[in-house]
Amino acid sequence: MEEQIPAPHNNLFGFESCRKNLWGIDLIRELGCELIYSLKSRDIIVFDGEIEKLRSELLILFDNLDIIKLHTIYDKDFIEFRVRNALEMIKVVLKEKDKVGIAIW
C-alpha cells in the first residue's frame, strides 16, 4: 500500500528523535493530539475508527504548524512534510480500511 502514496510523499513520519523533540512536546498534547503525543513513549497502531481520530489529530497539527515550529528545533517545512506524509497514507488506507490499519513508529 505504501507504493500508492503519491510523490513526493512517502511513509516517513520523522526520525527517532522526533518522538520526543517534536511529537512528544507538551504543546502537541495541549492541542488535543493524544495519539500523536503517545509517540513519545510508544508506537501508534490504529484500525477502524481510530484511523479517523488520527486523521483529525493530523489536521490539528496542520492547522497549527506555525506555533508548533516555535516550540521545536524543526522548521515548518519539515513538520508539514511529515504531516502530509501521514495524511496521504490515510487516504490510501481509507480505501480499504476494513482490511488494513496504520502503524507509525
mmCIF file of N, CA and C in Angstrom:
data_model
loop_
_atom_site.group_PDB
_atom_site.id
_atom_site.type_symbol
_atom_site.label_atom_id
_atom_site.label_comp_id
_atom_site.label_asym_id
_atom_site.label_seq_id
_atom_site.Cartn_x
_atom_site.Cartn_y
_atom_site.Cartn_z
ATOM 1 N N MET A 1 0.816 -1.193 0.000
ATOM 2 C CA MET A 1 0.000 0.000 0.000
ATOM 3 C C MET A 1 0.862 1.262 0.000
ATOM 4 N N GLU A 2 2.046 1.157 0.572
ATOM 5 C CA GLU A 2 2.924 2.321 0.625
ATOM 6 C C GLU A 2 3.280 2.818 -0.771
ATOM 7 N N GLU A 3 3.266 1.926 -1.737
ATOM 8 C CA GLU A 3 3.582 2.299 -3.117
ATOM 9 C C GLU A 3 2.509 3.187 -3.734
ATOM 10 N N GLN A 4 1.340 3.241 -3.110
ATOM 11 C CA GLN A 4 0.246 4.054 -3.622
ATOM 12 C C GLN A 4 0.311 5.504 -3.144
ATOM 13 N N ILE A 5 1.219 5.814 -2.245
ATOM 14 C CA ILE A 5 1.364 7.188 -1.765
ATOM 15 C C ILE A 5 1.955 8.024 -2.894
ATOM 16 N N PRO A 6 1.277 9.117 -3.267
ATOM 17 C CA PRO A 6 1.770 9.917 -4.391
ATOM 18 C C PRO A 6 3.052 10.682 -4.051
ATOM 19 N N ALA A 7 3.954 10.753 -5.017
ATOM 20 C CA ALA A 7 5.193 11.518 -4.855
ATOM 21 C C ALA A 7 4.823 12.991 -4.700
ATOM 22 N N PRO A 8 5.533 13.734 -3.947
ATOM 23 C CA PRO A 8 6.832 13.443 -3.355
ATOM 24 C C PRO A 8 6.730 12.807 -1.972
ATOM 25 N N HIS A 9 5.531 12.449 -1.554
ATOM 26 C CA HIS A 9 5.353 11.946 -0.192
ATOM 27 C C HIS A 9 5.760 10.489 -0.070
ATOM 28 N N ASN A 10 5.915 10.065 1.182
ATOM 29 C CA ASN A 10 6.361 8.710 1.476
ATOM 30 C C ASN A 10 5.773 8.277 2.809
ATOM 31 N N ASN A 11 6.258 7.197 3.345
ATOM 32 C CA ASN A 11 5.706 6.645 4.572
ATOM 33 C C ASN A 11 6.458 7.094 5.830
ATOM 34 N N LEU A 12 7.267 8.126 5.733
ATOM 35 C CA LEU A 12 8.071 8.553 6.878
ATOM 36 C C LEU A 12 7.371 9.654 7.674
ATOM 37 N N PHE A 13 7.389 9.496 9.002
ATOM 38 C CA PHE A 13 6.778 10.479 9.885
ATOM 39 C C PHE A 13 7.831 11.218 10.697
ATOM 40 N N GLY A 14 9.092 10.938 10.429
ATOM 41 C CA GLY A 14 10.173 11.637 11.109
ATOM 42 C C GLY A 14 11.257 10.684 11.553
ATOM 43 N N PHE A 15 12.193 11.241 12.266
ATOM 44 C CA PHE A 15 13.314 10.468 12.803
ATOM 45 C C PHE A 15 12.976 9.994 14.212
ATOM 46 N N GLU A 16 13.778 9.102 14.732
ATOM 47 C CA GLU A 16 13.575 8.628 16.101
ATOM 48 C C GLU A 16 13.561 9.798 17.078
ATOM 49 N N SER A 17 14.408 10.783 16.858
ATOM 50 C CA SER A 17 14.466 11.941 17.758
ATOM 51 C C SER A 17 13.177 12.768 17.733
ATOM 52 N N CYS A 18 12.384 12.650 16.672
ATOM 53 C CA CYS A 18 11.118 13.389 16.583
ATOM 54 C C CYS A 18 10.117 12.933 17.637
ATOM 55 N N ARG A 19 10.259 11.700 18.100
ATOM 56 C CA ARG A 19 9.330 11.199 19.118
ATOM 57 C C ARG A 19 9.267 12.143 20.315
ATOM 58 N N LYS A 20 10.403 12.584 20.784
ATOM 59 C CA LYS A 20 10.448 13.450 21.968
ATOM 60 C C LYS A 20 10.551 14.927 21.611
ATOM 61 N N ASN A 21 11.297 15.246 20.556
ATOM 62 C CA ASN A 21 11.571 16.643 20.233
ATOM 63 C C ASN A 21 10.513 17.300 19.359
ATOM 64 N N LEU A 22 9.557 16.533 18.863
ATOM 65 C CA LEU A 22 8.500 17.098 18.022
ATOM 66 C C LEU A 22 7.141 16.569 18.459
ATOM 67 N N TRP A 23 6.880 15.311 18.205
ATOM 68 C CA TRP A 23 5.553 14.754 18.513
ATOM 69 C C TRP A 23 5.312 14.613 20.007
ATOM 70 N N GLY A 24 6.361 14.562 20.807
ATOM 71 C CA GLY A 24 6.212 14.371 22.244
ATOM 72 C C GLY A 24 6.316 15.636 23.078
ATOM 73 N N ILE A 25 6.267 16.796 22.441
ATOM 74 C CA ILE A 25 6.328 18.034 23.233
ATOM 75 C C ILE A 25 4.955 18.316 23.842
ATOM 76 N N ASP A 26 4.957 19.047 24.945
ATOM 77 C CA ASP A 26 3.714 19.333 25.659
ATOM 78 C C ASP A 26 2.665 20.003 24.777
ATOM 79 N N LEU A 27 3.092 20.868 23.876
ATOM 80 C CA LEU A 27 2.148 21.566 23.010
ATOM 81 C C LEU A 27 1.291 20.596 22.202
ATOM 82 N N ILE A 28 1.855 19.515 21.748
ATOM 83 C CA ILE A 28 1.100 18.536 20.948
ATOM 84 C C ILE A 28 -0.042 17.964 21.785
ATOM 85 N N ARG A 29 0.231 17.640 23.027
ATOM 86 C CA ARG A 29 -0.814 17.145 23.930
ATOM 87 C C ARG A 29 -1.849 18.237 24.196
ATOM 88 N N GLU A 30 -1.375 19.463 24.401
ATOM 89 C CA GLU A 30 -2.276 20.591 24.674
ATOM 90 C C GLU A 30 -3.202 20.880 23.502
ATOM 91 N N LEU A 31 -2.753 20.597 22.299
ATOM 92 C CA LEU A 31 -3.591 20.769 21.115
ATOM 93 C C LEU A 31 -4.649 19.677 21.005
ATOM 94 N N GLY A 32 -4.566 18.651 21.844
ATOM 95 C CA GLY A 32 -5.534 17.559 21.843
ATOM 96 C C GLY A 32 -5.137 16.365 21.003
ATOM 97 N N CYS A 33 -3.876 16.279 20.656
ATOM 98 C CA CYS A 33 -3.384 15.196 19.792
ATOM 99 C C CYS A 33 -2.822 14.058 20.639
ATOM 100 N N GLU A 34 -3.709 13.306 21.267
ATOM 101 C CA GLU A 34 -3.313 12.234 22.183
ATOM 102 C C GLU A 34 -2.564 11.103 21.490
ATOM 103 N N LEU A 35 -3.071 10.659 20.355
ATOM 104 C CA LEU A 35 -2.402 9.565 19.640
ATOM 105 C C LEU A 35 -1.001 9.972 19.224
ATOM 106 N N ILE A 36 -0.892 11.136 18.622
ATOM 107 C CA ILE A 36 0.412 11.585 18.139
ATOM 108 C C ILE A 36 1.364 11.840 19.304
ATOM 109 N N TYR A 37 0.864 12.423 20.363
ATOM 110 C CA TYR A 37 1.702 12.660 21.551
ATOM 111 C C TYR A 37 2.214 11.336 22.117
ATOM 112 N N SER A 38 1.431 10.276 21.999
ATOM 113 C CA SER A 38 1.830 8.980 22.558
ATOM 114 C C SER A 38 3.074 8.414 21.873
ATOM 115 N N LEU A 39 3.442 8.941 20.705
ATOM 116 C CA LEU A 39 4.677 8.511 20.042
ATOM 117 C C LEU A 39 5.900 8.758 20.920
ATOM 118 N N LYS A 40 5.765 9.640 21.884
ATOM 119 C CA LYS A 40 6.863 9.932 22.801
ATOM 120 C C LYS A 40 7.348 8.661 23.490
ATOM 121 N N SER A 41 6.401 7.749 23.749
ATOM 122 C CA SER A 41 6.765 6.562 24.516
ATOM 123 C C SER A 41 6.374 5.230 23.885
ATOM 124 N N ARG A 42 5.617 5.273 22.782
ATOM 125 C CA ARG A 42 5.205 4.010 22.154
ATOM 126 C C ARG A 42 4.862 4.230 20.687
ATOM 127 N N ASP A 43 4.741 3.139 19.966
ATOM 128 C CA ASP A 43 4.331 3.192 18.567
ATOM 129 C C ASP A 43 2.819 3.406 18.486
ATOM 130 N N ILE A 44 2.367 3.925 17.371
ATOM 131 C CA ILE A 44 0.935 4.089 17.131
ATOM 132 C C ILE A 44 0.509 3.019 16.132
ATOM 133 N N ILE A 45 -0.503 2.261 16.499
ATOM 134 C CA ILE A 45 -1.101 1.279 15.597
ATOM 135 C C ILE A 45 -2.607 1.481 15.681
ATOM 136 N N VAL A 46 -3.217 1.889 14.566
ATOM 137 C CA VAL A 46 -4.647 2.188 14.582
ATOM 138 C C VAL A 46 -5.378 1.442 13.470
ATOM 139 N N PHE A 47 -6.629 1.110 13.772
ATOM 140 C CA PHE A 47 -7.531 0.441 12.847
ATOM 141 C C PHE A 47 -8.902 1.105 12.957
ATOM 142 N N ASP A 48 -9.736 0.839 12.004
ATOM 143 C CA ASP A 48 -11.140 1.241 12.025
ATOM 144 C C ASP A 48 -11.333 2.720 12.398
ATOM 145 N N GLY A 49 -12.140 2.990 13.427
ATOM 146 C CA GLY A 49 -12.468 4.349 13.823
ATOM 147 C C GLY A 49 -11.282 5.161 14.305
ATOM 148 N N GLU A 50 -10.259 4.491 14.788
ATOM 149 C CA GLU A 50 -9.082 5.223 15.250
ATOM 150 C C GLU A 50 -8.321 5.867 14.089
ATOM 151 N N ILE A 51 -8.518 5.367 12.885
ATOM 152 C CA ILE A 51 -7.882 5.986 11.713
ATOM 153 C C ILE A 51 -8.409 7.409 11.550
ATOM 154 N N GLU A 52 -9.715 7.576 11.720
ATOM 155 C CA GLU A 52 -10.300 8.913 11.613
ATOM 156 C C GLU A 52 -9.836 9.812 12.754
ATOM 157 N N LYS A 53 -9.665 9.251 13.935
ATOM 158 C CA LYS A 53 -9.135 10.035 15.060
ATOM 159 C C LYS A 53 -7.719 10.518 14.739
ATOM 160 N N LEU A 54 -6.898 9.643 14.194
ATOM 161 C CA LEU A 54 -5.542 10.028 13.803
ATOM 162 C C LEU A 54 -5.585 11.109 12.728
ATOM 163 N N ARG A 55 -6.469 10.957 11.771
ATOM 164 C CA ARG A 55 -6.620 11.965 10.710
ATOM 165 C C ARG A 55 -6.990 13.315 11.316
ATOM 166 N N SER A 56 -7.912 13.322 12.249
ATOM 167 C CA SER A 56 -8.327 14.569 12.905
ATOM 168 C C SER A 56 -7.164 15.225 13.631
ATOM 169 N N GLU A 57 -6.358 14.425 14.305
ATOM 170 C CA GLU A 57 -5.189 14.960 15.005
ATOM 171 C C GLU A 57 -4.180 15.535 14.017
ATOM 172 N N LEU A 58 -3.985 14.874 12.901
ATOM 173 C CA LEU A 58 -3.053 15.374 11.888
ATOM 174 C C LEU A 58 -3.533 16.708 11.313
ATOM 175 N N LEU A 59 -4.837 16.845 11.155
ATOM 176 C CA LEU A 59 -5.379 18.113 10.663
ATOM 177 C C LEU A 59 -5.190 19.231 11.690
ATOM 178 N N ILE A 60 -5.270 18.885 12.968
ATOM 179 C CA ILE A 60 -4.974 19.862 14.025
ATOM 180 C C ILE A 60 -3.525 20.318 13.902
ATOM 181 N N LEU A 61 -2.624 19.365 13.716
ATOM 182 C CA LEU A 61 -1.210 19.719 13.540
ATOM 183 C C LEU A 61 -1.039 20.621 12.328
ATOM 184 N N PHE A 62 -1.677 20.252 11.238
ATOM 185 C CA PHE A 62 -1.560 21.021 10.003
ATOM 186 C C PHE A 62 -2.023 22.465 10.205
ATOM 187 N N ASP A 63 -3.083 22.632 10.970
ATOM 188 C CA ASP A 63 -3.614 23.976 11.235
ATOM 189 C C ASP A 63 -2.750 24.776 12.207
ATOM 190 N N ASN A 64 -1.818 24.122 12.880
ATOM 191 C CA ASN A 64 -1.008 24.787 13.904
ATOM 192 C C ASN A 64 0.487 24.715 13.622
ATOM 193 N N LEU A 65 0.858 24.577 12.381
ATOM 194 C CA LEU A 65 2.271 24.431 12.026
ATOM 195 C C LEU A 65 3.128 25.597 12.525
ATOM 196 N N ASP A 66 2.628 26.810 12.404
ATOM 197 C CA ASP A 66 3.421 27.969 12.808
ATOM 198 C C ASP A 66 3.736 27.967 14.299
ATOM 199 N N ILE A 67 2.755 27.636 15.114
ATOM 200 C CA ILE A 67 3.008 27.625 16.560
ATOM 201 C C ILE A 67 3.864 26.422 16.955
ATOM 202 N N ILE A 68 3.670 25.288 16.295
ATOM 203 C CA ILE A 68 4.472 24.100 16.612
ATOM 204 C C ILE A 68 5.945 24.376 16.335
ATOM 205 N N LYS A 69 6.236 24.994 15.204
ATOM 206 C CA LYS A 69 7.642 25.260 14.862
ATOM 207 C C LYS A 69 8.318 26.159 15.891
ATOM 208 N N LEU A 70 7.550 27.003 16.555
ATOM 209 C CA LEU A 70 8.121 27.880 17.582
ATOM 210 C C LEU A 70 8.539 27.115 18.840
ATOM 211 N N HIS A 71 8.004 25.897 19.008
ATOM 212 C CA HIS A 71 8.276 25.096 20.195
ATOM 213 C C HIS A 71 9.221 23.926 19.945
ATOM 214 N N THR A 72 9.776 23.857 18.737
ATOM 215 C CA THR A 72 10.649 22.726 18.404
ATOM 216 C C THR A 72 11.915 23.214 17.706
ATOM 217 N N ILE A 73 12.788 22.274 17.417
ATOM 218 C CA ILE A 73 14.011 22.585 16.669
ATOM 219 C C ILE A 73 13.795 22.412 15.164
ATOM 220 N N TYR A 74 12.590 22.002 14.771
ATOM 221 C CA TYR A 74 12.298 21.702 13.372
ATOM 222 C C TYR A 74 11.620 22.887 12.695
ATOM 223 N N ASP A 75 11.903 23.067 11.410
ATOM 224 C CA ASP A 75 11.249 24.162 10.701
ATOM 225 C C ASP A 75 9.882 23.716 10.180
ATOM 226 N N LYS A 76 9.112 24.692 9.761
ATOM 227 C CA LYS A 76 7.739 24.445 9.329
ATOM 228 C C LYS A 76 7.679 23.457 8.166
ATOM 229 N N ASP A 77 8.578 23.576 7.202
ATOM 230 C CA ASP A 77 8.562 22.675 6.044
ATOM 231 C C ASP A 77 8.788 21.220 6.451
ATOM 232 N N PHE A 78 9.702 21.003 7.381
ATOM 233 C CA PHE A 78 9.976 19.653 7.867
ATOM 234 C C PHE A 78 8.723 19.055 8.498
ATOM 235 N N ILE A 79 8.084 19.819 9.372
ATOM 236 C CA ILE A 79 6.889 19.337 10.077
ATOM 237 C C ILE A 79 5.752 19.099 9.089
ATOM 238 N N GLU A 80 5.532 20.061 8.222
ATOM 239 C CA GLU A 80 4.434 19.956 7.262
ATOM 240 C C GLU A 80 4.597 18.742 6.354
ATOM 241 N N PHE A 81 5.809 18.480 5.891
ATOM 242 C CA PHE A 81 6.032 17.340 5.003
ATOM 243 C C PHE A 81 5.681 16.033 5.711
ATOM 244 N N ARG A 82 6.060 15.892 6.970
ATOM 245 C CA ARG A 82 5.762 14.659 7.716
ATOM 246 C C ARG A 82 4.266 14.513 7.946
ATOM 247 N N VAL A 83 3.593 15.607 8.273
ATOM 248 C CA VAL A 83 2.143 15.555 8.478
ATOM 249 C C VAL A 83 1.451 15.180 7.171
ATOM 250 N N ARG A 84 1.883 15.770 6.070
ATOM 251 C CA ARG A 84 1.298 15.422 4.767
ATOM 252 C C ARG A 84 1.570 13.966 4.396
ATOM 253 N N ASN A 85 2.748 13.451 4.743
ATOM 254 C CA ASN A 85 3.032 12.030 4.506
ATOM 255 C C ASN A 85 1.964 11.169 5.169
ATOM 256 N N ALA A 86 1.693 11.452 6.428
ATOM 257 C CA ALA A 86 0.704 10.658 7.170
ATOM 258 C C ALA A 86 -0.695 10.837 6.588
ATOM 259 N N LEU A 87 -1.056 12.056 6.218
ATOM 260 C CA LEU A 87 -2.377 12.285 5.626
ATOM 261 C C LEU A 87 -2.529 11.557 4.293
ATOM 262 N N GLU A 88 -1.467 11.521 3.496
ATOM 263 C CA GLU A 88 -1.519 10.793 2.228
ATOM 264 C C GLU A 88 -1.668 9.291 2.463
ATOM 265 N N MET A 89 -0.993 8.776 3.485
ATOM 266 C CA MET A 89 -1.128 7.361 3.815
ATOM 267 C C MET A 89 -2.551 7.051 4.265
ATOM 268 N N ILE A 90 -3.134 7.949 5.027
ATOM 269 C CA ILE A 90 -4.509 7.735 5.473
ATOM 270 C C ILE A 90 -5.460 7.682 4.279
ATOM 271 N N LYS A 91 -5.264 8.532 3.297
ATOM 272 C CA LYS A 91 -6.101 8.480 2.084
ATOM 273 C C LYS A 91 -6.038 7.104 1.446
ATOM 274 N N VAL A 92 -4.857 6.543 1.377
ATOM 275 C CA VAL A 92 -4.682 5.212 0.791
ATOM 276 C C VAL A 92 -5.374 4.152 1.648
ATOM 277 N N VAL A 93 -5.167 4.231 2.940
ATOM 278 C CA VAL A 93 -5.720 3.223 3.858
ATOM 279 C C VAL A 93 -7.246 3.273 3.895
ATOM 280 N N LEU A 94 -7.822 4.457 3.820
ATOM 281 C CA LEU A 94 -9.279 4.574 3.904
ATOM 282 C C LEU A 94 -9.992 3.875 2.752
ATOM 283 N N LYS A 95 -9.289 3.642 1.664
ATOM 284 C CA LYS A 95 -9.882 2.907 0.544
ATOM 285 C C LYS A 95 -10.146 1.447 0.912
ATOM 286 N N GLU A 96 -9.391 0.941 1.883
ATOM 287 C CA GLU A 96 -9.539 -0.456 2.288
ATOM 288 C C GLU A 96 -9.466 -0.587 3.799
ATOM 289 N N LYS A 97 -10.130 0.342 4.507
ATOM 290 C CA LYS A 97 -9.999 0.394 5.960
ATOM 291 C C LYS A 97 -10.532 -0.848 6.678
ATOM 292 N N ASP A 98 -11.354 -1.624 6.027
ATOM 293 C CA ASP A 98 -11.834 -2.850 6.661
ATOM 294 C C ASP A 98 -10.788 -3.953 6.633
ATOM 295 N N LYS A 99 -9.669 -3.729 5.912
ATOM 296 C CA LYS A 99 -8.639 -4.759 5.783
ATOM 297 C C LYS A 99 -7.287 -4.357 6.370
ATOM 298 N N VAL A 100 -7.053 -3.046 6.527
ATOM 299 C CA VAL A 100 -5.729 -2.584 6.938
ATOM 300 C C VAL A 100 -5.827 -1.511 8.017
ATOM 301 N N GLY A 101 -4.684 -1.185 8.587
ATOM 302 C CA GLY A 101 -4.586 -0.114 9.555
ATOM 303 C C GLY A 101 -3.324 0.684 9.273
ATOM 304 N N ILE A 102 -2.956 1.510 10.214
ATOM 305 C CA ILE A 102 -1.756 2.331 10.085
ATOM 306 C C ILE A 102 -0.878 2.112 11.292
ATOM 307 N N ALA A 103 0.404 1.981 11.042
ATOM 308 C CA ALA A 103 1.405 1.886 12.121
ATOM 309 C C ALA A 103 2.417 3.001 11.927
ATOM 310 N N ILE A 104 2.676 3.741 12.997
ATOM 311 C CA ILE A 104 3.703 4.773 12.977
ATOM 312 C C ILE A 104 4.673 4.440 14.088
ATOM 313 N N TRP A 105 5.920 4.259 13.710
ATOM 314 C CA TRP A 105 6.951 4.017 14.716
ATOM 315 C C TRP A 105 8.216 4.741 14.394
#
